[in-house]
Short mmCIF file of C-alpha atoms in Angstrom, two decimals:
data_model
loop_
_atom_site.label_atom_id
_atom_site.label_comp_id
_atom_site.label_asym_id
_atom_site.label_seq_id
_atom_site.Cartn_x
_atom_site.Cartn_y
_atom_site.Cartn_z
CA MET B 707 -37.32 -4.99 -12.85
CA SER B 708 -39.68 -3.02 -15.04
CA SER B 709 -40.25 -6.17 -17.09
CA SER B 710 -42.10 -7.58 -14.08
CA ARG B 711 -44.70 -4.82 -14.03
CA THR B 712 -48.30 -5.93 -13.65
CA ARG B 713 -50.88 -5.27 -16.35
CA ARG B 714 -54.59 -5.69 -16.38
CA GLY B 715 -57.69 -5.22 -18.47
CA LEU B 716 -59.93 -2.43 -17.23
CA ALA B 717 -63.28 -3.61 -15.99
CA ALA B 718 -66.22 -1.31 -16.61
CA GLY B 719 -66.37 -0.29 -12.96
CA VAL B 720 -69.98 -1.36 -12.53
CA SER B 721 -72.15 -3.14 -15.08
CA VAL B 722 -75.26 -1.51 -16.51
CA ALA B 723 -77.41 -4.21 -14.97
CA ALA B 724 -75.90 -3.60 -11.55
CA LEU B 725 -76.66 0.09 -11.76
CA ALA B 726 -80.30 -0.86 -12.25
CA ALA B 727 -80.35 -3.05 -9.19
CA ALA B 728 -79.59 -0.70 -6.33
CA SER B 729 -81.45 -2.72 -3.74
CA LEU B 730 -80.49 -6.22 -4.85
CA LEU B 731 -79.92 -8.95 -2.27
CA ALA B 732 -77.48 -11.74 -3.16
CA LEU B 733 -78.71 -15.09 -1.98
CA SER B 734 -75.69 -17.36 -2.02
CA PRO B 735 -75.09 -18.81 1.45
CA ALA B 736 -72.51 -17.34 3.81
CA GLN B 737 -71.95 -16.23 7.33
CA ALA B 738 -73.06 -12.79 8.43
CA TYR B 739 -70.48 -10.06 7.88
CA ASP B 740 -68.15 -9.37 10.79
CA PRO B 741 -67.82 -5.57 11.03
CA GLY B 742 -64.26 -6.00 12.29
CA GLY B 743 -62.86 -5.82 8.75
CA LEU B 744 -61.96 -8.00 5.78
CA ALA B 745 -60.38 -10.85 7.74
CA GLY B 746 -63.04 -13.39 8.64
CA SER B 747 -65.75 -11.76 6.51
CA SER B 748 -67.75 -13.45 3.75
CA LEU B 749 -66.91 -12.20 0.25
CA TYR B 750 -69.59 -10.81 -2.07
CA VAL B 751 -70.48 -12.55 -5.34
CA ASP B 752 -71.93 -9.86 -7.61
CA PRO B 753 -74.91 -11.31 -9.53
CA PHE B 754 -74.31 -8.70 -12.24
CA SER B 755 -70.52 -8.97 -12.55
CA THR B 756 -68.66 -8.42 -15.81
CA THR B 757 -67.95 -12.16 -15.84
CA LEU B 758 -71.64 -13.10 -15.74
CA GLU B 759 -72.31 -10.34 -18.26
CA ALA B 760 -69.84 -11.99 -20.63
CA ALA B 761 -71.63 -15.33 -20.19
CA GLN B 762 -74.83 -13.88 -21.66
CA SER B 763 -73.35 -13.79 -25.17
CA LEU B 764 -71.66 -17.21 -24.96
CA SER B 765 -72.86 -20.77 -25.40
CA GLY B 766 -71.71 -24.29 -24.67
CA GLN B 767 -68.45 -24.80 -22.80
CA ALA B 768 -67.52 -21.11 -23.03
CA ARG B 769 -70.76 -20.13 -21.29
CA ASP B 770 -70.29 -22.79 -18.63
CA ASP B 771 -66.76 -21.53 -17.98
CA ALA B 772 -67.89 -17.94 -17.53
CA GLN B 773 -70.74 -19.00 -15.24
CA LEU B 774 -68.39 -21.11 -13.14
CA LEU B 775 -65.94 -18.23 -12.75
CA GLY B 776 -68.80 -15.79 -12.14
CA SER B 777 -70.05 -17.92 -9.25
CA ILE B 778 -66.85 -17.09 -7.32
CA ALA B 779 -66.18 -13.74 -5.65
CA SER B 780 -63.95 -11.35 -7.58
CA ALA B 781 -63.25 -7.65 -7.28
CA THR B 782 -65.05 -4.84 -9.11
CA TRP B 783 -62.83 -2.21 -10.70
CA PHE B 784 -63.56 1.52 -10.66
CA THR B 785 -61.37 3.11 -13.29
CA LYS B 786 -62.93 6.34 -14.54
CA GLY B 787 -65.89 8.68 -14.38
CA THR B 788 -66.78 11.91 -12.67
CA PRO B 789 -66.97 12.08 -8.88
CA ALA B 790 -70.76 11.82 -9.13
CA GLU B 791 -70.52 8.80 -11.43
CA VAL B 792 -68.09 6.87 -9.23
CA GLN B 793 -70.19 7.73 -6.19
CA ALA B 794 -73.31 6.30 -7.85
CA GLY B 795 -71.50 3.20 -9.07
CA ALA B 796 -69.89 2.48 -5.72
CA ARG B 797 -73.16 3.06 -3.87
CA THR B 798 -75.00 0.57 -6.09
CA TYR B 799 -72.33 -2.09 -5.71
CA VAL B 800 -71.92 -1.65 -1.95
CA ASP B 801 -75.71 -1.48 -1.47
CA GLY B 802 -76.01 -4.95 -2.95
CA ALA B 803 -73.24 -6.36 -0.79
CA ALA B 804 -74.60 -4.74 2.37
CA ALA B 805 -78.08 -6.14 1.73
CA ALA B 806 -76.52 -9.58 1.35
CA GLY B 807 -74.38 -9.25 4.48
CA LYS B 808 -71.22 -9.77 2.41
CA MET B 809 -67.92 -7.97 1.96
CA PRO B 810 -67.48 -6.14 -1.39
CA VAL B 811 -63.99 -5.67 -2.83
CA LEU B 812 -63.52 -2.48 -4.84
CA VAL B 813 -60.41 -1.63 -6.87
CA ALA B 814 -59.69 2.10 -7.13
CA TYR B 815 -57.61 2.60 -10.29
CA ASN B 816 -57.63 6.22 -11.41
CA LEU B 817 -54.34 7.85 -10.40
CA PRO B 818 -53.01 10.54 -12.74
CA PHE B 819 -50.52 8.95 -15.16
CA ARG B 820 -51.43 5.47 -13.97
CA ASP B 821 -49.23 2.82 -15.55
CA CYS B 822 -47.02 5.70 -16.76
CA ALA B 823 -49.56 6.31 -19.55
CA GLN B 824 -48.77 2.96 -21.21
CA TYR B 825 -50.93 -0.16 -21.68
CA SER B 826 -53.45 0.78 -19.00
CA ALA B 827 -53.23 4.52 -19.61
CA GLY B 828 -55.85 6.84 -18.21
CA GLY B 829 -56.68 8.23 -14.83
CA ALA B 830 -57.60 11.57 -13.36
CA ALA B 831 -56.23 14.72 -14.95
CA ASP B 832 -54.36 15.99 -11.88
CA THR B 833 -54.17 15.83 -8.10
CA ALA B 834 -57.26 17.98 -7.54
CA ALA B 835 -59.33 15.85 -9.93
CA TYR B 836 -58.09 12.66 -8.28
CA GLU B 837 -58.91 13.86 -4.79
CA ALA B 838 -62.43 14.81 -5.92
CA TRP B 839 -62.84 11.36 -7.48
CA ILE B 840 -61.68 9.66 -4.27
CA ASP B 841 -64.17 11.77 -2.33
CA GLY B 842 -66.90 10.48 -4.65
CA LEU B 843 -65.80 6.88 -4.13
CA ALA B 844 -65.77 7.36 -0.36
CA ALA B 845 -69.23 8.94 -0.40
CA GLY B 846 -70.55 5.98 -2.40
CA ILE B 847 -69.20 3.51 0.16
CA GLY B 848 -70.41 5.47 3.17
CA ASP B 849 -70.70 3.62 6.46
CA ARG B 850 -71.19 0.15 4.95
CA PRO B 851 -68.49 -2.55 5.10
CA ALA B 852 -66.11 -2.48 2.14
CA THR B 853 -62.56 -3.35 1.15
CA VAL B 854 -60.62 -1.07 -1.20
CA ILE B 855 -57.61 -2.22 -3.21
CA LEU B 856 -56.03 1.19 -3.68
CA GLU B 857 -54.28 1.75 -7.00
CA PRO B 858 -52.51 -1.33 -8.39
CA ASP B 859 -49.03 -0.32 -9.59
CA GLY B 860 -49.49 2.95 -7.70
CA LEU B 861 -46.24 2.42 -5.77
CA GLY B 862 -44.50 0.14 -8.24
CA ILE B 863 -44.60 2.73 -11.03
CA ILE B 864 -44.07 6.28 -9.79
CA PRO B 865 -43.35 9.11 -12.27
CA TRP B 866 -39.88 10.58 -11.98
CA ASN B 867 -39.03 8.39 -9.00
CA THR B 868 -35.62 7.62 -7.55
CA ASP B 869 -35.47 4.25 -5.84
CA ILE B 870 -34.11 3.55 -2.38
CA ASN B 871 -30.62 3.00 -3.84
CA GLY B 872 -30.55 6.37 -5.61
CA ASN B 873 -31.29 5.01 -9.09
CA ALA B 874 -33.53 7.00 -11.43
CA GLU B 875 -36.43 4.83 -12.60
CA TRP B 876 -37.75 4.46 -16.13
CA CYS B 877 -41.10 6.31 -15.85
CA ARG B 878 -40.20 9.88 -16.85
CA PRO B 879 -43.16 11.47 -18.67
CA ALA B 880 -42.34 14.81 -20.29
CA GLU B 881 -45.72 16.20 -19.28
CA LEU B 882 -44.88 16.12 -15.56
CA ASP B 883 -42.50 18.25 -13.54
CA PRO B 884 -39.52 16.07 -12.52
CA ALA B 885 -39.13 18.07 -9.32
CA THR B 886 -42.65 17.37 -8.01
CA ALA B 887 -44.07 14.32 -9.82
CA SER B 888 -42.94 11.72 -7.27
CA ALA B 889 -44.09 13.82 -4.32
CA ASP B 890 -47.44 14.35 -6.04
CA ARG B 891 -47.98 10.59 -6.20
CA TYR B 892 -47.41 10.24 -2.47
CA GLU B 893 -49.71 13.20 -1.80
CA GLN B 894 -52.45 11.56 -3.86
CA LEU B 895 -52.16 8.22 -2.08
CA ASN B 896 -51.99 9.78 1.37
CA TYR B 897 -55.14 11.74 0.60
CA ALA B 898 -56.91 8.57 -0.49
CA ILE B 899 -55.82 6.72 2.65
CA ASP B 900 -57.20 9.51 4.82
CA ALA B 901 -60.49 9.84 2.90
CA LEU B 902 -61.20 6.12 2.76
CA GLY B 903 -59.70 5.35 6.16
CA ALA B 904 -62.07 7.84 7.77
CA LEU B 905 -65.00 5.61 6.80
CA PRO B 906 -66.15 3.51 9.76
CA ALA B 907 -66.17 0.07 8.10
CA THR B 908 -63.72 0.27 5.18
CA SER B 909 -60.45 -1.67 4.96
CA VAL B 910 -57.82 -0.10 2.69
CA TYR B 911 -54.77 -1.81 1.18
CA LEU B 912 -51.89 -0.13 -0.68
CA ASP B 913 -49.79 -1.48 -3.55
CA GLY B 914 -47.02 -3.83 -2.39
CA THR B 915 -46.00 -5.06 -5.91
CA HIS B 916 -44.77 -8.69 -5.81
CA SER B 917 -41.65 -10.71 -5.11
CA GLY B 918 -40.52 -10.68 -8.73
CA TRP B 919 -40.27 -6.92 -8.70
CA LEU B 920 -39.19 -4.52 -5.95
CA GLY B 921 -36.92 -5.50 -3.11
CA VAL B 922 -38.38 -5.55 0.39
CA GLY B 923 -36.62 -2.39 1.56
CA ASP B 924 -37.63 -0.37 -1.49
CA ILE B 925 -41.35 -1.21 -1.37
CA SER B 926 -41.39 -0.83 2.44
CA ASP B 927 -39.93 2.66 2.10
CA ARG B 928 -42.60 3.56 -0.46
CA LEU B 929 -45.40 2.13 1.67
CA ILE B 930 -44.26 4.16 4.67
CA LYS B 931 -44.21 7.34 2.57
CA ALA B 932 -47.69 6.53 1.23
CA GLY B 933 -49.18 6.26 4.72
CA VAL B 934 -49.37 2.52 5.30
CA GLU B 935 -49.51 3.08 9.07
CA ARG B 936 -52.99 4.62 8.53
CA ALA B 937 -54.11 1.85 6.15
CA THR B 938 -55.12 -1.73 6.90
CA GLY B 939 -52.07 -2.94 5.02
CA PHE B 940 -50.96 -3.71 1.47
CA PHE B 941 -51.75 -6.05 -1.43
CA LEU B 942 -49.48 -8.25 -3.52
CA ASN B 943 -49.48 -9.81 -7.00
CA VAL B 944 -52.45 -7.99 -8.55
CA SER B 945 -52.88 -9.27 -12.12
CA ASN B 946 -49.71 -11.30 -11.78
CA TYR B 947 -48.70 -14.94 -11.41
CA VAL B 948 -46.19 -15.32 -8.56
CA GLU B 949 -46.68 -18.47 -6.49
CA THR B 950 -48.41 -18.11 -3.13
CA PRO B 951 -45.54 -19.46 -0.95
CA LYS B 952 -43.19 -16.79 -2.29
CA LEU B 953 -45.76 -14.09 -1.72
CA GLN B 954 -46.35 -15.27 1.85
CA LYS B 955 -42.68 -14.80 2.71
CA TYR B 956 -42.33 -11.55 0.76
CA GLY B 957 -45.36 -10.00 2.41
CA THR B 958 -44.26 -11.04 5.89
CA TRP B 959 -40.81 -9.54 5.30
CA ILE B 960 -42.38 -6.26 4.16
CA SER B 961 -44.51 -6.16 7.31
CA ASP B 962 -41.39 -6.89 9.39
CA CYS B 963 -39.33 -4.25 7.57
CA ILE B 964 -42.01 -1.63 8.20
CA ASN B 965 -42.28 -2.69 11.85
CA LEU B 966 -38.53 -2.48 12.41
CA SER B 967 -38.20 0.84 10.58
CA GLN B 968 -41.06 2.55 12.38
CA ASN B 969 -40.26 1.32 15.88
CA SER B 970 -36.47 1.52 16.14
CA TRP B 971 -33.33 2.98 14.63
CA TRP B 972 -33.63 0.54 11.73
CA GLU B 973 -33.78 1.82 8.12
CA PRO B 974 -35.73 0.22 5.22
CA ALA B 975 -32.54 0.16 3.14
CA TRP B 976 -31.08 -2.37 5.57
CA CYS B 977 -33.95 -4.85 5.21
CA ALA B 978 -33.15 -8.31 3.91
CA SER B 979 -35.13 -9.37 0.85
CA GLN B 980 -35.73 -11.95 -1.82
CA TYR B 981 -32.56 -10.66 -3.49
CA TYR B 982 -30.20 -10.87 -0.49
CA PRO B 983 -29.21 -12.93 1.42
CA ALA B 984 -31.71 -15.15 -0.38
CA ASN B 985 -31.29 -16.08 -4.03
CA PRO B 986 -34.50 -15.01 -5.84
CA GLY B 987 -34.30 -17.97 -8.19
CA ASP B 988 -33.77 -20.59 -5.47
CA PHE B 989 -36.65 -20.73 -3.02
CA SER B 990 -34.72 -23.11 -0.79
CA THR B 991 -32.43 -20.18 0.13
CA TRP B 992 -35.23 -17.88 1.31
CA GLY B 993 -34.79 -19.16 4.84
CA LEU B 994 -31.60 -17.08 4.94
CA THR B 995 -33.73 -13.97 4.79
CA ASP B 996 -36.00 -15.34 7.52
CA ALA B 997 -32.89 -15.69 9.68
CA ALA B 998 -31.81 -12.14 8.84
CA TYR B 999 -35.12 -10.80 10.20
CA ALA B 1000 -34.78 -12.87 13.36
CA LYS B 1001 -31.37 -11.25 13.91
CA ALA B 1002 -32.74 -7.75 13.15
CA TYR B 1003 -35.44 -8.20 15.77
CA ALA B 1004 -32.85 -9.38 18.28
CA ASP B 1005 -30.53 -6.46 17.49
CA THR B 1006 -33.23 -3.78 17.76
CA GLY B 1007 -35.25 -5.24 20.60
CA VAL B 1008 -38.42 -4.81 18.56
CA VAL B 1009 -40.97 -7.61 18.92
CA ARG B 1010 -42.73 -9.19 15.97
CA ASP B 1011 -46.49 -8.78 16.58
CA PRO B 1012 -48.81 -9.82 13.72
CA ALA B 1013 -51.79 -8.28 15.50
CA SER B 1014 -50.32 -4.77 15.35
CA GLN B 1015 -48.19 -4.96 12.18
CA ALA B 1016 -49.35 -4.23 8.63
CA HIS B 1017 -51.39 -7.08 7.17
CA PHE B 1018 -51.63 -7.98 3.49
CA VAL B 1019 -53.82 -9.69 0.90
CA LEU B 1020 -52.80 -11.77 -2.12
CA ASP B 1021 -54.26 -11.86 -5.61
CA THR B 1022 -54.43 -15.59 -6.39
CA SER B 1023 -56.66 -15.30 -9.45
CA ARG B 1024 -54.05 -16.59 -11.91
CA ASN B 1025 -51.08 -17.91 -9.94
CA GLY B 1026 -51.91 -21.62 -9.83
CA GLN B 1027 -49.10 -22.50 -12.26
CA GLY B 1028 -46.75 -19.65 -11.38
CA PRO B 1029 -45.25 -17.18 -13.89
CA TRP B 1030 -44.64 -17.99 -17.54
CA ALA B 1031 -40.95 -18.31 -18.46
CA GLY B 1032 -41.51 -16.96 -21.97
CA PRO B 1033 -40.77 -18.47 -25.37
CA SER B 1034 -37.86 -20.84 -25.92
CA ALA B 1035 -36.80 -18.93 -29.06
CA PRO B 1036 -37.49 -15.49 -30.55
CA TYR B 1037 -40.72 -15.12 -32.51
CA PRO B 1038 -40.40 -14.81 -36.29
CA GLY B 1039 -40.36 -11.14 -37.20
CA ALA B 1040 -39.45 -9.94 -33.72
CA PRO B 1041 -36.16 -8.03 -33.40
CA ALA B 1042 -33.39 -9.36 -31.20
CA GLY B 1043 -34.06 -8.66 -27.56
CA ALA B 1044 -37.76 -7.95 -28.12
CA ASP B 1045 -39.93 -8.03 -25.00
CA PRO B 1046 -41.92 -11.31 -24.94
CA GLU B 1047 -44.48 -9.63 -22.66
CA VAL B 1048 -44.63 -12.53 -20.22
CA TRP B 1049 -47.29 -10.64 -18.22
CA CYS B 1050 -49.66 -10.38 -21.19
CA ASN B 1051 -52.14 -13.27 -21.55
CA PRO B 1052 -49.43 -15.88 -20.93
CA PRO B 1053 -50.40 -19.39 -22.05
CA ASP B 1054 -51.08 -22.38 -19.82
CA ARG B 1055 -51.66 -20.52 -16.55
CA GLY B 1056 -54.15 -21.70 -13.92
CA LEU B 1057 -56.44 -20.34 -11.27
CA GLY B 1058 -54.84 -20.19 -7.84
CA ALA B 1059 -56.36 -20.55 -4.38
CA ARG B 1060 -60.06 -19.76 -4.19
CA PRO B 1061 -60.94 -16.44 -2.56
CA THR B 1062 -61.18 -16.69 1.21
CA THR B 1063 -60.73 -14.58 4.31
CA GLU B 1064 -59.73 -17.61 6.38
CA THR B 1065 -56.05 -17.99 5.45
CA GLY B 1066 -54.56 -19.50 8.59
CA ASP B 1067 -51.77 -16.89 8.48
CA PRO B 1068 -51.92 -14.04 11.01
CA PHE B 1069 -50.40 -11.59 8.51
CA ILE B 1070 -52.66 -12.47 5.55
CA ASP B 1071 -56.20 -11.12 5.69
CA ALA B 1072 -57.41 -12.76 2.49
CA TYR B 1073 -56.69 -14.54 -0.74
CA LEU B 1074 -58.63 -12.53 -3.33
CA TRP B 1075 -59.36 -12.62 -7.04
CA VAL B 1076 -58.52 -8.98 -7.73
CA LYS B 1077 -57.80 -9.42 -11.40
CA VAL B 1078 -60.99 -10.82 -12.94
CA PRO B 1079 -59.90 -14.23 -14.29
CA GLY B 1080 -60.91 -14.70 -17.90
CA GLU B 1081 -60.62 -11.04 -18.87
CA SER B 1082 -57.87 -10.22 -21.38
CA ASP B 1083 -54.74 -8.28 -20.50
CA GLY B 1084 -54.86 -6.71 -23.96
CA GLN B 1085 -53.57 -7.45 -27.43
CA CYS B 1086 -50.14 -9.02 -27.06
CA PHE B 1087 -47.72 -8.68 -30.00
CA ARG B 1088 -44.56 -9.74 -28.11
CA GLY B 1089 -42.22 -7.64 -30.23
CA THR B 1090 -43.86 -8.47 -33.56
CA GLY B 1091 -45.98 -6.17 -35.68
CA GLY B 1092 -49.23 -7.93 -34.76
CA PRO B 1093 -52.16 -8.16 -35.07
CA LEU B 1094 -51.82 -11.81 -33.96
CA ASP B 1095 -50.39 -12.94 -30.66
CA PRO B 1096 -47.43 -15.00 -31.94
CA GLU B 1097 -47.58 -17.33 -28.93
CA ARG B 1098 -51.23 -18.19 -29.43
CA GLY B 1099 -51.64 -17.70 -33.17
CA ILE B 1100 -54.82 -15.66 -32.66
CA GLN B 1101 -55.73 -12.04 -32.12
CA ASP B 1102 -56.20 -11.50 -28.40
CA PRO B 1103 -59.29 -9.59 -27.23
CA ALA B 1104 -58.86 -5.99 -26.17
CA ALA B 1105 -58.00 -5.28 -22.55
CA GLY B 1106 -60.87 -6.12 -20.23
CA GLN B 1107 -62.78 -8.14 -22.82
CA TRP B 1108 -63.64 -11.78 -22.24
CA PHE B 1109 -60.98 -14.22 -23.47
CA VAL B 1110 -62.67 -17.59 -24.03
CA GLU B 1111 -59.47 -19.56 -24.57
CA GLN B 1112 -57.74 -18.12 -21.54
CA ALA B 1113 -60.73 -18.78 -19.30
CA ARG B 1114 -60.66 -22.45 -20.34
CA GLU B 1115 -56.93 -22.70 -19.61
CA LEU B 1116 -57.32 -21.14 -16.18
CA ILE B 1117 -59.99 -23.68 -15.25
CA GLU B 1118 -58.25 -26.71 -16.77
CA LEU B 1119 -54.94 -25.88 -15.06
CA ALA B 1120 -56.32 -24.58 -11.78
CA GLN B 1121 -54.25 -25.43 -8.72
CA PRO B 1122 -55.92 -26.55 -6.58
CA PRO B 1123 -58.30 -28.08 -9.13
CA ILE B 1124 -61.73 -26.54 -9.45
CA ALA B 1125 -64.90 -28.63 -9.64
CA PRO B 1126 -67.65 -27.85 -12.16
CA LEU B 1127 -71.03 -26.67 -10.93
CA ASP B 1128 -73.30 -29.64 -10.19
CA CYS B 1129 -76.74 -28.24 -10.97
CA HIS B 1130 -78.52 -26.64 -13.91
CA VAL B 1131 -81.54 -24.35 -14.14
CA ALA B 1132 -83.54 -23.96 -17.36
CA TRP B 1133 -85.58 -20.74 -17.65
CA ASP B 1134 -88.26 -20.68 -20.35
CA ALA B 1135 -89.96 -17.29 -20.50
CA SER B 1136 -93.10 -16.34 -22.41
CA GLY B 1137 -95.19 -13.22 -22.66
CA SER B 1138 -94.03 -9.63 -22.47
CA GLY B 1139 -95.08 -6.21 -21.36
CA LYS B 1140 -97.14 -6.05 -18.19
CA ALA B 1141 -97.39 -9.80 -17.57
CA SER B 1142 -95.22 -12.79 -18.39
CA SER B 1143 -94.29 -16.20 -17.08
CA ALA B 1144 -91.23 -18.38 -16.69
CA LYS B 1145 -91.05 -22.16 -16.51
CA LEU B 1146 -88.15 -23.42 -14.42
CA ARG B 1147 -86.68 -26.89 -14.78
CA LEU B 1148 -84.16 -27.90 -12.13
CA ASP B 1149 -81.44 -30.46 -12.79
CA GLY B 1150 -79.80 -31.31 -9.50
CA ALA B 1151 -82.76 -31.28 -7.14
CA ALA B 1152 -83.02 -34.54 -5.22
CA ALA B 1153 -86.10 -36.65 -6.00
CA GLY B 1154 -88.80 -36.11 -3.41
CA ALA B 1155 -86.71 -33.68 -1.38
CA PRO B 1156 -87.51 -30.01 -0.73
CA TRP B 1157 -85.52 -27.46 -2.70
CA THR B 1158 -85.06 -23.69 -2.93
CA VAL B 1159 -83.88 -21.86 -6.02
CA SER B 1160 -82.74 -18.25 -5.61
CA PHE B 1161 -81.91 -15.49 -8.08
CA VAL B 1162 -81.78 -11.71 -8.47
CA LEU B 1163 -83.84 -9.75 -11.00
CA ALA B 1164 -82.23 -6.81 -12.77
CA GLY B 1165 -85.34 -4.69 -13.19
CA ASP B 1166 -88.54 -3.83 -11.38
CA GLN B 1167 -90.30 -7.15 -12.05
CA LYS B 1168 -92.48 -8.70 -9.39
CA VAL B 1169 -93.03 -12.45 -9.12
CA THR B 1170 -96.69 -12.71 -8.14
CA LYS B 1171 -97.24 -16.47 -8.07
CA ALA B 1172 -95.40 -19.79 -8.16
CA THR B 1173 -97.33 -22.79 -9.47
CA HIS B 1174 -96.03 -26.02 -7.85
CA GLY B 1175 -94.13 -23.95 -5.30
CA SER B 1176 -94.01 -20.93 -3.02
CA VAL B 1177 -92.25 -17.65 -3.63
CA THR B 1178 -90.84 -14.81 -1.55
CA GLN B 1179 -89.36 -11.60 -2.95
CA SER B 1180 -87.39 -8.85 -1.23
CA GLY B 1181 -86.49 -6.04 -3.57
CA HIS B 1182 -84.88 -7.69 -6.57
CA ALA B 1183 -84.08 -10.94 -4.76
CA VAL B 1184 -86.37 -13.93 -5.26
CA SER B 1185 -86.52 -17.33 -3.54
CA VAL B 1186 -88.76 -20.11 -4.86
CA SER B 1187 -89.28 -23.32 -2.85
CA GLY B 1188 -90.84 -26.62 -3.80
CA THR B 1189 -90.54 -30.36 -3.32
CA GLY B 1190 -89.11 -33.01 -5.64
CA ALA B 1191 -88.44 -32.94 -9.36
CA LYS B 1192 -91.31 -33.27 -11.82
CA PRO B 1193 -91.26 -36.21 -14.27
CA GLY B 1194 -90.31 -35.93 -17.94
CA ASN B 1195 -90.09 -32.43 -19.37
CA ALA B 1196 -92.66 -30.92 -17.01
CA PRO B 1197 -91.44 -27.72 -15.34
CA ASP B 1198 -90.65 -27.96 -11.66
CA VAL B 1199 -92.27 -24.57 -11.08
CA VAL B 1200 -94.04 -21.93 -13.16
CA LEU B 1201 -93.65 -18.29 -12.15
CA SER B 1202 -96.12 -15.55 -12.93
CA VAL B 1203 -94.28 -12.26 -13.33
CA LYS B 1204 -95.46 -8.68 -13.43
CA GLY B 1205 -93.21 -7.25 -16.10
CA ALA B 1206 -90.83 -8.99 -18.49
CA ALA B 1207 -89.55 -12.36 -17.28
CA GLU B 1208 -85.94 -11.65 -18.19
CA GLN B 1209 -83.59 -14.47 -17.28
CA PRO B 1210 -81.36 -13.83 -14.25
CA TRP B 1211 -77.63 -14.11 -14.79
CA ILE B 1212 -77.03 -16.64 -12.02
CA PHE B 1213 -79.13 -19.11 -10.01
CA TRP B 1214 -78.47 -20.84 -6.71
CA LEU B 1215 -80.09 -24.20 -5.93
CA ASP B 1216 -80.09 -24.89 -2.20
CA GLY B 1217 -77.29 -22.37 -1.89
CA ALA B 1218 -75.06 -23.81 -4.65
CA ALA B 1219 -74.49 -21.89 -7.89
CA CYS B 1220 -75.86 -23.51 -11.06
CA TYR B 1221 -75.29 -23.41 -14.78
CA SER B 1222 -78.12 -22.07 -16.94
CA ASP B 1223 -78.89 -21.93 -20.65
#
């Protein structure tokens, strides 16, 4: 099942603009954060995300696509840096979310030999370095609400691991000691669970792979060894494409398998899965596995209790059309049996369910966009010599870089469909240095009706006056209110700014995100 491994581009951790905005306040509308955890909270939209950063160098449809995707909450990845650097980056990001009363989602992705030193190679040098890095991340989060997606692939790919059936797995790096490498991975993850779990308002989720990969018993066994009983739960499908209904069943079975194994004589190896008695390729048979769990509960006397069992979250960023089946014939120049890399920038995929913490399922805390949709998985050669992707006929962007064509596909083929933004803000700045101004023209404000446009400044600018309106500013966050739209090309409001009137990366008009030039 190694062909089903997830891959992802590495986000920068925190954008340069975000690091400059330590006290920013996001102004998109949402309920106040419930300190009880991720479930039921309101997710944070970072006004300086890598998606909105990409939009700054784009124009036309490509810019609109990036701004649309950037108006929706997605995770921020922390992938490198010293302990002090990750502490500063996490503090900045969580500061912004806390000021907005929203829930930030952080991805910790820095395990030693992550991804078995392949496509997403990198990570801390050793266990001691990793534990110091985790301490830095925890210090940056502090006592503010946060959700941590802890190490995608961290349990799916374990160096020198033997699976639950006694089979030696493929990741066998010569640099590591075969006698201790697997145990080291569990030590690292248990340390992270304890460090992050000790924080008063942080939810932590471990890697649960996805239903196209490990069987239920195998991943349940790994989760137990990694300390899932001290975590909030586990995550599924990060950077992958498996359909939500399959993930719902798979995740529930994992939670049941853990529950049975920890509260009775049951063993993870006995847990039914997507592979038996179900047929993984025939979803209509998955009810057989449901029935197997009902019998296991009856046999053990254990009671299913969603409130006390491990919960899970799903990455729905790219699963709207399900997985790609691969090419119908080998690519010219590729050897027989070459890997088509179905995980790598597959064509004709779509966005899945929008991020939400109101799922209607007692086991599922949230649908999240963990993988940042629109960012490339890397350069995909699919068994050929490259440099072109033979499926697309173009050279794919490097991992983590914006992929214009893929972003358009994800939007066009989104399931459920995604509506375009229905307002536009034009920002015309003049002047520089100590004083400047910006003329704002609003397309979408109702004639004669009051309106409020909100945005976040990246620097230390101060809006001192609003002609044709009123202005309030708290830190970097600005709200401008007025009434009606001005005729012709006249600006709806003119702002006087102390400092450079640099254009914000995203605007909200009456709480709804807008396009901008």
